[in-house]
Amino acid sequence: MAQTLLASTYLGALDRCDRCGAQAYVRAVLAAGELLFCAHHGREYGEKLSRDALLVEDNSSVLRSSSGSAAA
Ligand SMILES: [Zn+2]
């Protein structure tokens, strides 16, 4: 992981993915509590989260907009 934090967001450098420990960019609020995911795992679980979570805040667009070369 060699990402540099360029923009401060509501998910900060201290917020970590619950799966892999990378910096979190996706916050999912479930009935049982709150989960944080990195951009990778946010995508991996995004479909499930969109069904199960009460609220999903995807902040990973800051990665795409700052790199400019992530278009698939
Ligand atoms: Zn992760």
mmCIF file of N, CA, C and O and ligand atoms in Angstrom:
data_model
loop_
_atom_site.group_PDB
_atom_site.id
_atom_site.type_symbol
_atom_site.label_atom_id
_atom_site.label_comp_id
_atom_site.label_asym_id
_atom_site.label_seq_id
_atom_site.Cartn_x
_atom_site.Cartn_y
_atom_site.Cartn_z
ATOM 1 N N MET A 1 0.840 -1.199 0.000
ATOM 2 C CA MET A 1 0.000 0.000 0.000
ATOM 3 C C MET A 1 0.872 1.245 0.000
ATOM 4 O O MET A 1 1.575 1.524 0.949
ATOM 5 N N ALA A 2 0.867 1.965 -1.084
ATOM 6 C CA ALA A 2 1.697 3.154 -1.183
ATOM 7 C C ALA A 2 0.847 4.367 -1.506
ATOM 8 O O ALA A 2 1.256 5.270 -2.203
ATOM 9 N N GLN A 3 -0.377 4.351 -0.989
ATOM 10 C CA GLN A 3 -1.258 5.456 -1.297
ATOM 11 C C GLN A 3 -0.991 6.630 -0.368
ATOM 12 O O GLN A 3 -0.709 6.460 0.805
ATOM 13 N N THR A 4 -1.070 7.806 -0.914
ATOM 14 C CA THR A 4 -0.892 9.015 -0.133
ATOM 15 C C THR A 4 -2.248 9.665 0.089
ATOM 16 O O THR A 4 -3.044 9.770 -0.834
ATOM 17 N N LEU A 5 -2.467 10.052 1.308
ATOM 18 C CA LEU A 5 -3.731 10.712 1.609
ATOM 19 C C LEU A 5 -3.677 12.145 1.115
ATOM 20 O O LEU A 5 -2.900 12.953 1.602
ATOM 21 N N LEU A 6 -4.485 12.437 0.094
ATOM 22 C CA LEU A 6 -4.447 13.764 -0.507
ATOM 23 C C LEU A 6 -5.545 14.660 0.034
ATOM 24 O O LEU A 6 -5.369 15.853 0.152
ATOM 25 N N ALA A 7 -6.684 14.077 0.310
ATOM 26 C CA ALA A 7 -7.813 14.880 0.760
ATOM 27 C C ALA A 7 -8.318 14.363 2.097
ATOM 28 O O ALA A 7 -8.394 13.162 2.308
ATOM 29 N N SER A 8 -8.634 15.260 2.962
ATOM 30 C CA SER A 8 -9.220 14.838 4.226
ATOM 31 C C SER A 8 -10.716 14.652 4.040
ATOM 32 O O SER A 8 -11.384 15.478 3.431
ATOM 33 N N THR A 9 -11.218 13.550 4.534
ATOM 34 C CA THR A 9 -12.624 13.241 4.390
ATOM 35 C C THR A 9 -13.164 12.852 5.749
ATOM 36 O O THR A 9 -12.444 12.820 6.738
ATOM 37 N N TYR A 10 -14.433 12.496 5.766
ATOM 38 C CA TYR A 10 -14.995 12.060 7.031
ATOM 39 C C TYR A 10 -14.451 10.701 7.448
ATOM 40 O O TYR A 10 -14.505 10.319 8.592
ATOM 41 N N LEU A 11 -13.934 9.946 6.473
ATOM 42 C CA LEU A 11 -13.172 8.753 6.810
ATOM 43 C C LEU A 11 -11.697 9.115 6.751
ATOM 44 O O LEU A 11 -11.167 9.422 5.698
ATOM 45 N N GLY A 12 -11.054 9.071 7.893
ATOM 46 C CA GLY A 12 -9.686 9.537 7.957
ATOM 47 C C GLY A 12 -8.679 8.408 7.939
ATOM 48 O O GLY A 12 -9.030 7.229 7.802
ATOM 49 N N ALA A 13 -7.422 8.761 8.081
ATOM 50 C CA ALA A 13 -6.343 7.786 8.009
ATOM 51 C C ALA A 13 -6.412 6.770 9.144
ATOM 52 O O ALA A 13 -5.822 5.702 9.062
ATOM 53 N N LEU A 14 -7.114 7.107 10.184
ATOM 54 C CA LEU A 14 -7.225 6.190 11.314
ATOM 55 C C LEU A 14 -8.346 5.183 11.122
ATOM 56 O O LEU A 14 -8.460 4.228 11.893
ATOM 57 N N ASP A 15 -9.166 5.393 10.104
ATOM 58 C CA ASP A 15 -10.247 4.455 9.833
ATOM 59 C C ASP A 15 -9.725 3.349 8.922
ATOM 60 O O ASP A 15 -9.205 3.616 7.848
ATOM 61 N N ARG A 16 -9.883 2.123 9.381
ATOM 62 C CA ARG A 16 -9.257 0.997 8.691
ATOM 63 C C ARG A 16 -10.276 -0.017 8.237
ATOM 64 O O ARG A 16 -11.277 -0.264 8.910
ATOM 65 N N CYS A 17 -9.996 -0.642 7.103
ATOM 66 C CA CYS A 17 -10.843 -1.708 6.586
ATOM 67 C C CYS A 17 -10.932 -2.839 7.599
ATOM 68 O O CYS A 17 -9.907 -3.286 8.121
ATOM 69 N N ASP A 18 -12.143 -3.299 7.844
ATOM 70 C CA ASP A 18 -12.328 -4.386 8.799
ATOM 71 C C ASP A 18 -11.822 -5.721 8.260
ATOM 72 O O ASP A 18 -11.684 -6.686 9.004
ATOM 73 N N ARG A 19 -11.571 -5.796 6.980
ATOM 74 C CA ARG A 19 -11.115 -7.042 6.375
ATOM 75 C C ARG A 19 -9.602 -7.124 6.268
ATOM 76 O O ARG A 19 -9.009 -8.157 6.505
ATOM 77 N N CYS A 20 -8.975 -6.063 5.835
ATOM 78 C CA CYS A 20 -7.552 -6.159 5.528
ATOM 79 C C CYS A 20 -6.716 -5.094 6.219
ATOM 80 O O CYS A 20 -5.499 -5.153 6.176
ATOM 81 N N GLY A 21 -7.343 -4.129 6.860
ATOM 82 C CA GLY A 21 -6.576 -3.140 7.599
ATOM 83 C C GLY A 21 -6.089 -1.971 6.765
ATOM 84 O O GLY A 21 -5.415 -1.085 7.295
ATOM 85 N N ALA A 22 -6.412 -1.954 5.472
ATOM 86 C CA ALA A 22 -6.057 -0.799 4.656
ATOM 87 C C ALA A 22 -6.951 0.382 5.030
ATOM 88 O O ALA A 22 -7.944 0.231 5.747
ATOM 89 N N GLN A 23 -6.588 1.540 4.522
ATOM 90 C CA GLN A 23 -7.398 2.702 4.855
ATOM 91 C C GLN A 23 -8.815 2.542 4.320
ATOM 92 O O GLN A 23 -9.027 2.105 3.192
ATOM 93 N N ALA A 24 -9.778 2.906 5.152
ATOM 94 C CA ALA A 24 -11.174 2.693 4.795
ATOM 95 C C ALA A 24 -11.715 3.841 3.971
ATOM 96 O O ALA A 24 -11.437 5.010 4.251
ATOM 97 N N TYR A 25 -12.480 3.477 2.934
ATOM 98 C CA TYR A 25 -13.148 4.483 2.107
ATOM 99 C C TYR A 25 -14.652 4.243 2.012
ATOM 100 O O TYR A 25 -15.365 5.051 1.432
ATOM 101 N N VAL A 26 -15.099 3.123 2.525
ATOM 102 C CA VAL A 26 -16.522 2.797 2.480
ATOM 103 C C VAL A 26 -16.997 2.506 3.896
ATOM 104 O O VAL A 26 -16.401 1.703 4.607
ATOM 105 N N ARG A 27 -18.075 3.178 4.278
ATOM 106 C CA ARG A 27 -18.657 2.948 5.591
ATOM 107 C C ARG A 27 -20.057 2.372 5.405
ATOM 108 O O ARG A 27 -20.875 2.943 4.697
ATOM 109 N N ALA A 28 -20.301 1.247 6.037
ATOM 110 C CA ALA A 28 -21.597 0.603 5.940
ATOM 111 C C ALA A 28 -22.203 0.505 7.332
ATOM 112 O O ALA A 28 -21.574 0.004 8.258
ATOM 113 N N VAL A 29 -23.409 1.003 7.460
ATOM 114 C CA VAL A 29 -24.123 0.928 8.725
ATOM 115 C C VAL A 29 -25.147 -0.190 8.623
ATOM 116 O O VAL A 29 -26.053 -0.148 7.796
ATOM 117 N N LEU A 30 -24.943 -1.201 9.477
ATOM 118 C CA LEU A 30 -25.852 -2.336 9.514
ATOM 119 C C LEU A 30 -26.631 -2.292 10.812
ATOM 120 O O LEU A 30 -26.283 -1.547 11.734
ATOM 121 N N ALA A 31 -27.677 -3.116 10.870
ATOM 122 C CA ALA A 31 -28.476 -3.171 12.085
ATOM 123 C C ALA A 31 -27.606 -3.555 13.282
ATOM 124 O O ALA A 31 -27.830 -3.099 14.399
ATOM 125 N N ALA A 32 -26.605 -4.393 13.020
ATOM 126 C CA ALA A 32 -25.760 -4.893 14.106
ATOM 127 C C ALA A 32 -24.601 -3.959 14.433
ATOM 128 O O ALA A 32 -23.901 -4.169 15.409
ATOM 129 N N GLY A 33 -24.392 -2.947 13.613
ATOM 130 C CA GLY A 33 -23.269 -2.055 13.880
ATOM 131 C C GLY A 33 -22.714 -1.496 12.591
ATOM 132 O O GLY A 33 -23.365 -1.540 11.547
ATOM 133 N N GLU A 34 -21.503 -1.005 12.690
ATOM 134 C CA GLU A 34 -20.899 -0.303 11.574
ATOM 135 C C GLU A 34 -19.671 -1.053 11.080
ATOM 136 O O GLU A 34 -18.899 -1.576 11.873
ATOM 137 N N LEU A 35 -19.519 -1.115 9.763
ATOM 138 C CA LEU A 35 -18.357 -1.754 9.170
ATOM 139 C C LEU A 35 -17.650 -0.759 8.270
ATOM 140 O O LEU A 35 -18.281 0.061 7.607
ATOM 141 N N LEU A 36 -16.333 -0.878 8.241
ATOM 142 C CA LEU A 36 -15.535 -0.039 7.361
ATOM 143 C C LEU A 36 -14.802 -0.937 6.372
ATOM 144 O O LEU A 36 -14.305 -2.004 6.740
ATOM 145 N N PHE A 37 -14.730 -0.487 5.135
ATOM 146 C CA PHE A 37 -14.029 -1.247 4.114
ATOM 147 C C PHE A 37 -13.119 -0.326 3.315
ATOM 148 O O PHE A 37 -13.432 0.841 3.086
ATOM 149 N N CYS A 38 -12.027 -0.901 2.848
ATOM 150 C CA CYS A 38 -11.191 -0.181 1.895
ATOM 151 C C CYS A 38 -11.909 -0.148 0.543
ATOM 152 O O CYS A 38 -12.962 -0.767 0.365
ATOM 153 N N ALA A 39 -11.336 0.544 -0.429
ATOM 154 C CA ALA A 39 -11.984 0.635 -1.742
ATOM 155 C C ALA A 39 -12.134 -0.748 -2.366
ATOM 156 O O ALA A 39 -13.151 -1.065 -2.971
ATOM 157 N N HIS A 40 -11.103 -1.577 -2.200
ATOM 158 C CA HIS A 40 -11.141 -2.921 -2.780
ATOM 159 C C HIS A 40 -12.276 -3.742 -2.180
ATOM 160 O O HIS A 40 -13.092 -4.309 -2.915
ATOM 161 N N HIS A 41 -12.326 -3.809 -0.868
ATOM 162 C CA HIS A 41 -13.359 -4.621 -0.238
ATOM 163 C C HIS A 41 -14.721 -3.935 -0.303
ATOM 164 O O HIS A 41 -15.745 -4.609 -0.267
ATOM 165 N N GLY A 42 -14.744 -2.629 -0.399
ATOM 166 C CA GLY A 42 -16.005 -1.941 -0.608
ATOM 167 C C GLY A 42 -16.655 -2.375 -1.905
ATOM 168 O O GLY A 42 -17.869 -2.569 -1.978
ATOM 169 N N ARG A 43 -15.832 -2.555 -2.935
ATOM 170 C CA ARG A 43 -16.367 -3.063 -4.200
ATOM 171 C C ARG A 43 -16.755 -4.524 -4.073
ATOM 172 O O ARG A 43 -17.793 -4.955 -4.582
ATOM 173 N N GLU A 44 -15.904 -5.291 -3.394
ATOM 174 C CA GLU A 44 -16.150 -6.725 -3.281
ATOM 175 C C GLU A 44 -17.475 -7.004 -2.571
ATOM 176 O O GLU A 44 -18.211 -7.903 -2.942
ATOM 177 N N TYR A 45 -17.758 -6.235 -1.534
ATOM 178 C CA TYR A 45 -18.965 -6.460 -0.745
ATOM 179 C C TYR A 45 -20.087 -5.487 -1.095
ATOM 180 O O TYR A 45 -21.144 -5.508 -0.473
ATOM 181 N N GLY A 46 -19.843 -4.634 -2.076
ATOM 182 C CA GLY A 46 -20.793 -3.580 -2.356
ATOM 183 C C GLY A 46 -22.199 -4.075 -2.649
ATOM 184 O O GLY A 46 -23.180 -3.511 -2.183
ATOM 185 N N GLU A 47 -22.276 -5.154 -3.431
ATOM 186 C CA GLU A 47 -23.587 -5.646 -3.809
ATOM 187 C C GLU A 47 -24.344 -6.177 -2.598
ATOM 188 O O GLU A 47 -25.526 -5.922 -2.410
ATOM 189 N N LYS A 48 -23.628 -6.912 -1.746
ATOM 190 C CA LYS A 48 -24.243 -7.444 -0.533
ATOM 191 C C LYS A 48 -24.610 -6.308 0.428
ATOM 192 O O LYS A 48 -25.691 -6.303 1.006
ATOM 193 N N LEU A 49 -23.719 -5.342 0.525
ATOM 194 C CA LEU A 49 -23.984 -4.236 1.435
ATOM 195 C C LEU A 49 -25.196 -3.436 0.991
ATOM 196 O O LEU A 49 -25.982 -2.976 1.808
ATOM 197 N N SER A 50 -25.337 -3.268 -0.319
ATOM 198 C CA SER A 50 -26.465 -2.478 -0.809
ATOM 199 C C SER A 50 -27.789 -3.147 -0.483
ATOM 200 O O SER A 50 -28.822 -2.485 -0.404
ATOM 201 N N ARG A 51 -27.746 -4.462 -0.289
ATOM 202 C CA ARG A 51 -28.960 -5.167 0.123
ATOM 203 C C ARG A 51 -29.160 -5.133 1.631
ATOM 204 O O ARG A 51 -30.271 -4.944 2.125
ATOM 205 N N ASP A 52 -28.067 -5.348 2.356
ATOM 206 C CA ASP A 52 -28.175 -5.600 3.793
ATOM 207 C C ASP A 52 -27.989 -4.364 4.659
ATOM 208 O O ASP A 52 -28.505 -4.304 5.770
ATOM 209 N N ALA A 53 -27.228 -3.415 4.169
ATOM 210 C CA ALA A 53 -26.892 -2.287 5.023
ATOM 211 C C ALA A 53 -28.016 -1.264 5.063
ATOM 212 O O ALA A 53 -28.753 -1.078 4.095
ATOM 213 N N LEU A 54 -28.129 -0.603 6.193
ATOM 214 C CA LEU A 54 -29.089 0.488 6.316
ATOM 215 C C LEU A 54 -28.588 1.703 5.555
ATOM 216 O O LEU A 54 -29.367 2.476 5.005
ATOM 217 N N LEU A 55 -27.281 1.851 5.545
ATOM 218 C CA LEU A 55 -26.672 3.009 4.909
ATOM 219 C C LEU A 55 -25.279 2.626 4.424
ATOM 220 O O LEU A 55 -24.536 1.978 5.141
ATOM 221 N N VAL A 56 -24.958 2.997 3.203
ATOM 222 C CA VAL A 56 -23.607 2.791 2.687
ATOM 223 C C VAL A 56 -23.077 4.125 2.194
ATOM 224 O O VAL A 56 -23.705 4.769 1.355
ATOM 225 N N GLU A 57 -21.961 4.519 2.744
ATOM 226 C CA GLU A 57 -21.313 5.740 2.274
ATOM 227 C C GLU A 57 -20.025 5.340 1.575
ATOM 228 O O GLU A 57 -19.090 4.856 2.207
ATOM 229 N N ASP A 58 -20.006 5.514 0.273
ATOM 230 C CA ASP A 58 -18.849 5.130 -0.522
ATOM 231 C C ASP A 58 -18.031 6.366 -0.826
ATOM 232 O O ASP A 58 -18.443 7.236 -1.587
ATOM 233 N N ASN A 59 -16.879 6.420 -0.221
ATOM 234 C CA ASN A 59 -16.018 7.588 -0.386
ATOM 235 C C ASN A 59 -14.851 7.288 -1.316
ATOM 236 O O ASN A 59 -13.922 8.075 -1.412
ATOM 237 N N SER A 60 -14.921 6.153 -1.993
ATOM 238 C CA SER A 60 -13.779 5.728 -2.789
ATOM 239 C C SER A 60 -13.604 6.564 -4.048
ATOM 240 O O SER A 60 -12.597 6.446 -4.727
ATOM 241 N N SER A 61 -14.589 7.395 -4.377
ATOM 242 C CA SER A 61 -14.458 8.231 -5.569
ATOM 243 C C SER A 61 -13.296 9.214 -5.445
ATOM 244 O O SER A 61 -12.783 9.694 -6.438
ATOM 245 N N VAL A 62 -12.877 9.498 -4.231
ATOM 246 C CA VAL A 62 -11.726 10.379 -4.072
ATOM 247 C C VAL A 62 -10.476 9.725 -4.644
ATOM 248 O O VAL A 62 -9.565 10.403 -5.103
ATOM 249 N N LEU A 63 -10.444 8.395 -4.631
ATOM 250 C CA LEU A 63 -9.311 7.687 -5.223
ATOM 251 C C LEU A 63 -9.332 7.828 -6.733
ATOM 252 O O LEU A 63 -8.330 8.110 -7.366
ATOM 253 N N ARG A 64 -10.511 7.612 -7.319
ATOM 254 C CA ARG A 64 -10.617 7.686 -8.781
ATOM 255 C C ARG A 64 -10.359 9.097 -9.279
ATOM 256 O O ARG A 64 -9.629 9.296 -10.240
ATOM 257 N N SER A 65 -10.953 10.082 -8.609
ATOM 258 C CA SER A 65 -10.824 11.440 -9.094
ATOM 259 C C SER A 65 -9.410 11.976 -8.922
ATOM 260 O O SER A 65 -8.985 12.861 -9.643
ATOM 261 N N SER A 66 -8.652 11.411 -7.983
ATOM 262 C CA SER A 66 -7.310 11.915 -7.757
ATOM 263 C C SER A 66 -6.289 11.204 -8.638
ATOM 264 O O SER A 66 -5.215 11.730 -8.894
ATOM 265 N N SER A 67 -6.626 10.003 -9.128
ATOM 266 C CA SER A 67 -5.662 9.292 -9.950
ATOM 267 C C SER A 67 -5.863 9.624 -11.425
ATOM 268 O O SER A 67 -4.899 9.803 -12.166
ATOM 269 N N GLY A 68 -7.120 9.676 -11.858
ATOM 270 C CA GLY A 68 -7.395 10.069 -13.226
ATOM 271 C C GLY A 68 -7.101 8.991 -14.252
ATOM 272 O O GLY A 68 -7.340 9.176 -15.419
ATOM 273 N N SER A 69 -6.606 7.826 -13.808
ATOM 274 C CA SER A 69 -6.262 6.787 -14.764
ATOM 275 C C SER A 69 -6.907 5.469 -14.394
ATOM 276 O O SER A 69 -6.430 4.425 -14.781
ATOM 277 N N ALA A 70 -7.980 5.525 -13.626
ATOM 278 C CA ALA A 70 -8.582 4.307 -13.130
ATOM 279 C C ALA A 70 -9.780 3.859 -13.970
ATOM 280 O O ALA A 70 -10.443 2.918 -13.614
ATOM 281 N N ALA A 71 -10.034 4.531 -15.073
ATOM 282 C CA ALA A 71 -11.167 4.148 -15.898
ATOM 283 C C ALA A 71 -10.951 2.753 -16.454
ATOM 284 O O ALA A 71 -9.887 2.443 -16.988
ATOM 285 N N ALA A 72 -11.960 1.917 -16.339
ATOM 286 C CA ALA A 72 -11.810 0.524 -16.750
ATOM 287 C C ALA A 72 -11.869 0.413 -18.273
ATOM 288 O O ALA A 72 -12.758 0.959 -18.882
HETATM 289 ZN ZN ZN B 1 -9.872 -4.188 2.637
#
